PDB file of C-alpha atoms in Angstrom:
ATOM      1  CA  MET U   4      -2.214 -46.461  -5.191  1.00  0.00           C
ATOM      2  CA  VAL U   5       0.693 -44.053  -5.562  1.00  0.00           C
ATOM      3  CA  SER U   6       2.809 -44.654  -8.624  1.00  0.00           C
ATOM      4  CA  GLU U   7       6.488 -45.387  -8.289  1.00  0.00           C
ATOM      5  CA  VAL U   8       7.489 -42.209 -10.153  1.00  0.00           C
ATOM      6  CA  ASN U   9       5.405 -40.032  -7.834  1.00  0.00           C
ATOM      7  CA  TRP U  10       6.776 -41.922  -4.842  1.00  0.00           C
ATOM      8  CA  ILE U  11      10.368 -41.247  -5.912  1.00  0.00           C
ATOM      9  CA  GLN U  12       9.600 -37.595  -6.640  1.00  0.00           C
ATOM     10  CA  LYS U  13       8.178 -36.987  -3.169  1.00  0.00           C
ATOM     11  CA  SER U  14      11.219 -38.675  -1.639  1.00  0.00           C
ATOM     12  CA  THR U  15      13.783 -36.534  -3.524  1.00  0.00           C
ATOM     13  CA  PRO U  16      15.378 -33.796  -1.376  1.00  0.00           C
ATOM     14  CA  LEU U  17      14.712 -30.159  -2.321  1.00  0.00           C
ATOM     15  CA  HIS U  18      17.109 -27.192  -2.162  1.00  0.00           C
ATOM     16  CA  SER U  19      16.640 -27.121   1.614  1.00  0.00           C
ATOM     17  CA  GLY U  20      17.971 -30.661   1.931  1.00  0.00           C
ATOM     18  CA  PHE U  21      14.618 -32.177   2.904  1.00  0.00           C
ATOM     19  CA  SER U  22      12.127 -33.956   0.657  1.00  0.00           C
ATOM     20  CA  PRO U  23       8.428 -32.986   0.412  1.00  0.00           C
ATOM     21  CA  ALA U  24       7.544 -36.127   2.329  1.00  0.00           C
ATOM     22  CA  GLU U  25       9.837 -35.126   5.193  1.00  0.00           C
ATOM     23  CA  LEU U  26       8.278 -31.667   5.333  1.00  0.00           C
ATOM     24  CA  LEU U  27       4.787 -33.207   5.421  1.00  0.00           C
ATOM     25  CA  PHE U  28       5.212 -36.269   7.634  1.00  0.00           C
ATOM     26  CA  GLY U  29       8.335 -35.320   9.548  1.00  0.00           C
ATOM     27  CA  ARG U  30      10.150 -38.469   8.419  1.00  0.00           C
ATOM     28  CA  LYS U  31      11.452 -40.177   5.307  1.00  0.00           C
ATOM     29  CA  LEU U  32       9.379 -42.572   3.235  1.00  0.00           C
ATOM     30  CA  ARG U  33      10.153 -46.259   2.966  1.00  0.00           C
ATOM     31  CA  THR U  34      11.509 -46.734  -0.540  1.00  0.00           C
ATOM     32  CA  GLN U  35      13.743 -49.212  -2.327  1.00  0.00           C
ATOM     33  CA  VAL U  36      16.749 -47.307  -0.982  1.00  0.00           C
ATOM     34  CA  PRO U  37      17.721 -48.748   2.432  1.00  0.00           C
ATOM     35  CA  VAL U  38      17.257 -46.258   5.290  1.00  0.00           C
ATOM     36  CA  SER U  39      17.892 -46.399   9.001  1.00  0.00           C
ATOM     37  CA  PRO U  40      14.860 -47.244  11.164  1.00  0.00           C
ATOM     38  CA  ARG U  41      15.507 -44.076  13.184  1.00  0.00           C
ATOM     39  CA  GLU U  42      14.799 -41.961  10.082  1.00  0.00           C
ATOM     40  CA  LEU U  43      11.328 -43.485   9.788  1.00  0.00           C
ATOM     41  CA  ILE U  44      10.302 -42.071  13.171  1.00  0.00           C
ATOM     42  CA  PRO U  45       8.512 -38.665  12.901  1.00  0.00           C
ATOM     43  CA  ASN U  46      10.688 -35.834  14.139  1.00  0.00           C
ATOM     44  CA  TRP U  47       9.933 -32.101  13.758  1.00  0.00           C
ATOM     45  CA  SER U  48      13.164 -30.709  15.161  1.00  0.00           C
ATOM     46  CA  HIS U  49      14.372 -29.691  11.697  1.00  0.00           C
ATOM     47  CA  LEU U  50      11.707 -27.017  11.119  1.00  0.00           C
ATOM     48  CA  SER U  51      13.939 -24.142  12.257  1.00  0.00           C
ATOM     49  CA  LEU U  52      16.703 -25.335   9.935  1.00  0.00           C
ATOM     50  CA  VAL U  53      14.254 -25.582   7.038  1.00  0.00           C
ATOM     51  CA  ARG U  54      13.011 -22.005   7.614  1.00  0.00           C
ATOM     52  CA  GLU U  55      16.571 -20.698   7.775  1.00  0.00           C
ATOM     53  CA  ARG U  56      17.590 -22.411   4.536  1.00  0.00           C
ATOM     54  CA  GLU U  57      14.387 -21.280   2.847  1.00  0.00           C
ATOM     55  CA  GLU U  58      15.081 -17.637   3.743  1.00  0.00           C
ATOM     56  CA  ILE U  59      18.635 -17.917   2.395  1.00  0.00           C
ATOM     57  CA  TYR U  60      17.343 -19.494  -0.822  1.00  0.00           C
ATOM     58  CA  ARG U  61      14.713 -16.789  -1.371  1.00  0.00           C
ATOM     59  CA  ALA U  62      17.209 -13.997  -0.671  1.00  0.00           C
ATOM     60  CA  LYS U  63      19.639 -15.488  -3.181  1.00  0.00           C
ATOM     61  CA  THR U  64      16.874 -15.850  -5.770  1.00  0.00           C
ATOM     62  CA  LYS U  65      15.790 -12.239  -5.271  1.00  0.00           C
ATOM     63  CA  CYS U  66      19.385 -11.025  -5.595  1.00  0.00           C
ATOM     64  CA  ASN U  67      19.859 -12.918  -8.859  1.00  0.00           C
ATOM     65  CA  PHE U  68      16.543 -11.636 -10.237  1.00  0.00           C
ATOM     66  CA  ASP U  69      17.348  -8.010  -9.367  1.00  0.00           C
ATOM     67  CA  LYS U  70      20.806  -8.338 -10.887  1.00  0.00           C
ATOM     68  CA  ARG U  71      19.431  -9.903 -14.069  1.00  0.00           C
ATOM     69  CA  HIS U  72      16.784  -7.188 -14.574  1.00  0.00           C
ATOM     70  CA  LYS U  73      18.997  -4.326 -13.301  1.00  0.00           C
ATOM     71  CA  VAL U  74      16.679  -3.393 -10.448  1.00  0.00           C
ATOM     72  CA  ASN U  75      17.628  -0.223  -8.573  1.00  0.00           C
ATOM     73  CA  ARG U  76      16.206   0.817  -5.228  1.00  0.00           C
ATOM     74  CA  LEU U  77      14.881   4.344  -5.691  1.00  0.00           C
ATOM     75  CA  LYS U  78      15.184   6.986  -2.989  1.00  0.00           C
ATOM     76  CA  ASP U  79      12.118   8.036  -1.028  1.00  0.00           C
ATOM     77  CA  LEU U  80      10.489  11.346  -1.916  1.00  0.00           C
ATOM     78  CA  GLU U  81       9.778  14.057   0.632  1.00  0.00           C
ATOM     79  CA  PRO U  82       6.608  16.202   0.863  1.00  0.00           C
ATOM     80  CA  GLU U  83       6.655  19.476  -1.094  1.00  0.00           C
ATOM     81  CA  GLN U  84       9.233  17.988  -3.471  1.00  0.00           C
ATOM     82  CA  ASN U  85       8.866  18.833  -7.167  1.00  0.00           C
ATOM     83  CA  VAL U  86       8.571  15.832  -9.478  1.00  0.00           C
ATOM     84  CA  PHE U  87       7.885  15.064 -13.127  1.00  0.00           C
ATOM     85  CA  ILE U  88       5.140  12.506 -13.859  1.00  0.00           C
ATOM     86  CA  ARG U  89       6.101  10.267 -16.756  1.00  0.00           C
ATOM     87  CA  ASP U  90       2.717   8.893 -17.828  1.00  0.00           C
ATOM     88  CA  SER U  91       0.876  12.232 -17.825  1.00  0.00           C
ATOM     89  CA  LYS U  92       3.980  14.192 -18.937  1.00  0.00           C
ATOM     90  CA  SER U  93       3.373  16.956 -16.404  1.00  0.00           C
ATOM     91  CA  HIS U  94       4.930  18.396 -13.263  1.00  0.00           C
ATOM     92  CA  GLY U  95       3.609  18.203  -9.732  1.00  0.00           C
ATOM     93  CA  THR U  96       4.396  18.387  -6.029  1.00  0.00           C
ATOM     94  CA  ILE U  97       4.506  15.536  -3.542  1.00  0.00           C
ATOM     95  CA  VAL U  98       1.738  15.847  -0.931  1.00  0.00           C
ATOM     96  CA  LYS U  99       2.361  12.756   1.181  1.00  0.00           C
ATOM     97  CA  LYS U 100       3.219   9.099   0.991  1.00  0.00           C
ATOM     98  CA  HIS U 101       0.350   6.711   0.300  1.00  0.00           C
ATOM     99  CA  ARG U 102      -0.313   3.757   2.561  1.00  0.00           C
ATOM    100  CA  SER U 103       0.414   1.432  -0.357  1.00  0.00           C
ATOM    101  CA  PRO U 104       4.079   0.556  -0.814  1.00  0.00           C
ATOM    102  CA  ARG U 105       6.073   2.833  -3.146  1.00  0.00           C
ATOM    103  CA  SER U 106       3.068   5.054  -3.854  1.00  0.00           C
ATOM    104  CA  TYR U 107       2.698   8.814  -3.432  1.00  0.00           C
ATOM    105  CA  ILE U 108      -0.042  11.426  -3.625  1.00  0.00           C
ATOM    106  CA  VAL U 109       0.967  14.105  -6.137  1.00  0.00           C
ATOM    107  CA  ASN U 110      -0.662  17.515  -6.526  1.00  0.00           C
ATOM    108  CA  THR U 111      -0.874  18.673 -10.158  1.00  0.00           C
ATOM    109  CA  SER U 112      -2.740  21.303 -12.136  1.00  0.00           C
ATOM    110  CA  LYS U 113      -5.430  18.682 -12.856  1.00  0.00           C
ATOM    111  CA  GLY U 114      -5.843  17.656  -9.216  1.00  0.00           C
ATOM    112  CA  CYS U 115      -4.344  15.092  -6.861  1.00  0.00           C
ATOM    113  CA  LEU U 116      -3.058  11.901  -8.393  1.00  0.00           C
ATOM    114  CA  ARG U 117      -1.718   8.675  -6.957  1.00  0.00           C
ATOM    115  CA  ARG U 118       1.414   7.448  -8.689  1.00  0.00           C
ATOM    116  CA  ASN U 119       4.027   4.777  -8.159  1.00  0.00           C
ATOM    117  CA  ARG U 120       7.587   5.785  -7.380  1.00  0.00           C
ATOM    118  CA  SER U 121       8.775   4.458 -10.764  1.00  0.00           C
ATOM    119  CA  ASN U 122       6.600   7.072 -12.542  1.00  0.00           C
ATOM    120  CA  LEU U 123       7.971  10.012 -10.540  1.00  0.00           C
ATOM    121  CA  VAL U 124      11.232  11.739 -11.451  1.00  0.00           C
ATOM    122  CA  PRO U 125      12.596  14.314  -8.973  1.00  0.00           C
ATOM    123  CA  CYS U 126      13.325  17.723 -10.482  1.00  0.00           C
ATOM    124  CA  GLU U 127      14.799  20.910  -9.066  1.00  0.00           C
ATOM    125  CA  SER U 128      12.136  23.371 -10.201  1.00  0.00           C
ATOM    126  CA  PRO U 129       8.694  22.928 -11.787  1.00  0.00           C
ATOM    127  CA  ARG U 130       9.715  24.304 -15.172  1.00  0.00           C
ATOM    128  CA  ASN U 131       7.174  24.053 -17.978  1.00  0.00           C
ATOM    129  CA  GLN U 132       4.533  23.122 -15.425  1.00  0.00           C
ATOM    130  CA  ASP U 133       1.748  24.413 -17.691  1.00  0.00           C
ATOM    131  CA  LEU U 134       2.947  22.210 -20.545  1.00  0.00           C
ATOM    132  CA  THR U 135       0.339  19.510 -21.156  1.00  0.00           C
ATOM    133  CA  TYR U 136       0.342  16.333 -23.162  1.00  0.00           C
ATOM    134  CA  ASN U 137      -1.584  18.019 -26.003  1.00  0.00           C
ATOM    135  CA  ASP U 138       1.067  20.709 -26.266  1.00  0.00           C
ATOM    136  CA  ILE U 139       3.754  18.052 -26.554  1.00  0.00           C
ATOM    137  CA  GLU U 140       1.754  16.264 -29.267  1.00  0.00           C
ATOM    138  CA  ASP U 141       1.337  19.553 -31.186  1.00  0.00           C
ATOM    139  CA  PHE U 142       5.061  20.210 -30.891  1.00  0.00           C
ATOM    140  CA  GLU U 143       5.939  16.739 -32.198  1.00  0.00           C
ATOM    141  CA  GLN U 144       3.431  17.104 -35.055  1.00  0.00           C
ATOM    142  CA  GLN U 145       4.989  20.441 -35.981  1.00  0.00           C
ATOM    143  CA  GLU U 146       8.431  18.839 -36.023  1.00  0.00           C
ATOM    144  CA  VAL U 147       7.185  16.112 -38.395  1.00  0.00           C
ATOM    145  CA  THR U 148       5.595  18.742 -40.671  1.00  0.00           C
ATOM    146  CA  ASN U 149       8.829  20.728 -40.797  1.00  0.00           C
ATOM    147  CA  GLU U 150      10.845  17.631 -41.686  1.00  0.00           C
ATOM    148  CA  SER U 151       8.458  16.681 -44.492  1.00  0.00           C
ATOM    149  CA  THR U 152       8.575  20.254 -45.838  1.00  0.00           C
ATOM    150  CA  GLN U 153      12.352  20.190 -45.868  1.00  0.00           C
ATOM    151  CA  LYS U 154      12.388  16.874 -47.717  1.00  0.00           C
ATOM    152  CA  HIS U 155       9.917  18.186 -50.302  1.00  0.00           C
ATOM    153  CA  THR U 156      12.006  21.315 -50.842  1.00  0.00           C
ATOM    154  CA  ARG U 157      15.204  19.290 -51.134  1.00  0.00           C
ATOM    155  CA  PHE U 158      13.867  16.887 -53.788  1.00  0.00           C
ATOM    156  CA  SER U 159      11.807  19.455 -55.716  1.00  0.00           C
ATOM    157  CA  ASP U 160      14.995  20.703 -57.415  1.00  0.00           C
ATOM    158  CA  VAL U 161      15.710  17.278 -58.919  1.00  0.00           C
ATOM    159  CA  PRO U 162      14.701  17.193 -62.614  1.00  0.00           C
ATOM    160  CA  GLN U 163      12.103  14.529 -63.344  1.00  0.00           C
ATOM    161  CA  VAL U 164      12.912  12.523 -66.462  1.00  0.00           C
ATOM    162  CA  ASN U 165      10.375  10.275 -68.121  1.00  0.00           C
ATOM    163  CA  SER U 166      12.057   6.961 -68.923  1.00  0.00           C
ATOM    164  CA  PHE U 167       9.590   6.216 -71.757  1.00  0.00           C
ATOM    165  CA  SER U 168      10.014   9.505 -73.639  1.00  0.00           C
ATOM    166  CA  PRO U 169      12.991   9.928 -75.992  1.00  0.00           C
ATOM    167  CA  LEU U 170      15.585  12.500 -75.207  1.00  0.00           C
ATOM    168  CA  VAL U 171      15.615  15.398 -77.674  1.00  0.00           C
ATOM    169  CA  GLU U 172      18.810  17.335 -78.032  1.00  0.00           C
ATOM    170  CA  ASN U 173      18.370  21.063 -78.119  1.00  0.00           C
ATOM    171  CA  ASN U 174      21.349  22.849 -79.614  1.00  0.00           C
ATOM    172  CA  SER U 175      19.905  26.279 -78.947  1.00  0.00           C
ATOM    173  CA  SER U 176      20.557  26.082 -75.205  1.00  0.00           C
ATOM    174  CA  PRO U 177      23.656  24.701 -73.558  1.00  0.00           C
ATOM    175  CA  VAL U 178      23.244  21.471 -71.629  1.00  0.00           C
ATOM    176  CA  VAL U 179      24.370  21.619 -68.033  1.00  0.00           C
ATOM    177  CA  LYS U 180      25.686  18.274 -66.868  1.00  0.00           C
ATOM    178  CA  ASN U 181      25.134  17.320 -63.267  1.00  0.00           C
ATOM    179  CA  LYS U 182      24.740  14.176 -61.285  1.00  0.00           C
ATOM    180  CA  PHE U 183      20.956  14.152 -61.852  1.00  0.00           C
ATOM    181  CA  SER U 184      21.071  14.447 -65.670  1.00  0.00           C
ATOM    182  CA  GLN U 185      22.040  10.814 -66.265  1.00  0.00           C
ATOM    183  CA  VAL U 186      19.136   8.372 -66.472  1.00  0.00           C
ATOM    184  CA  LEU U 187      19.820   5.139 -64.647  1.00  0.00           C
ATOM    185  CA  ARG U 188      18.204   1.958 -65.996  1.00  0.00           C
ATOM    186  CA  LYS U 189      18.569  -1.690 -65.181  1.00  0.00           C
ATOM    187  CA  SER U 190      18.509  -2.801 -68.808  1.00  0.00           C
ATOM    188  CA  LYS U 191      19.333  -1.094 -72.138  1.00  0.00           C
ATOM    189  CA  ARG U 192      17.482  -3.509 -74.438  1.00  0.00           C
ATOM    190  CA  LYS U 193      14.845  -2.278 -76.836  1.00  0.00           C
ATOM    191  CA  ARG U 194      11.309  -2.795 -75.708  1.00  0.00           C
ATOM    192  CA  LYS U 195       8.992  -4.499 -78.214  1.00  0.00           C
ATOM    193  CA  PRO U 196       5.242  -4.923 -77.877  1.00  0.00           C
ATOM    194  CA  VAL U 197       3.967  -8.356 -77.028  1.00  0.00           C
ATOM    195  CA  LYS U 198       2.584 -10.339 -79.975  1.00  0.00           C
ATOM    196  CA  ARG U 199      -0.670 -12.018 -79.079  1.00  0.00           C
ATOM    197  CA  LEU U 200      -2.421 -14.664 -81.158  1.00  0.00           C
ATOM    198  CA  ILE U 201      -5.824 -13.070 -80.764  1.00  0.00           C
ATOM    199  CA  THR U 202      -4.629  -9.854 -82.398  1.00  0.00           C
ATOM    200  CA  GLU U 203      -3.191 -11.649 -85.433  1.00  0.00           C
ATOM    201  CA  ILE U 204      -6.369 -13.595 -86.244  1.00  0.00           C
TER     202      ILE U 204
END
């Protein structure tokens, strides 16, 4: 036996204006809400109206989704057009359009590849076509090495002061005051060793 909640749910109209029961049986269900006897007779004349409203609803949903995710329709690529492949970080030339939607066959130095339109960026000329992904990795690694070398050179001139060793004044040589000569500490209290009971026994 169908529960009352399920019965009411199947009798509630959808966005098309017709309930699931009407789409299945072609008529309304007999519920606690009074209905006309004519509406209980199966009638399939509303199918064209349902299809039209369904198409409008899906088009509106697609428009809202594309607007929310900033979807842009990309232009089609022509054969012999130079492109840059994002995932392989290399250049290539369009051979032809694949039978799959938004897919192209691209000729590169490593052979023919199939790529989606979102991975292909049109470019005027195949500059740096011999540049591979390993070359880019080596270049980035060299940049990181140069930055670390610069940081080491910059901080190597800073005098290192031991906070636990006392400062001895040397009158023989003049003291040059700079912003690195002052020792910064959180506390100026005298440090005393901890007295433990086991050491006193």
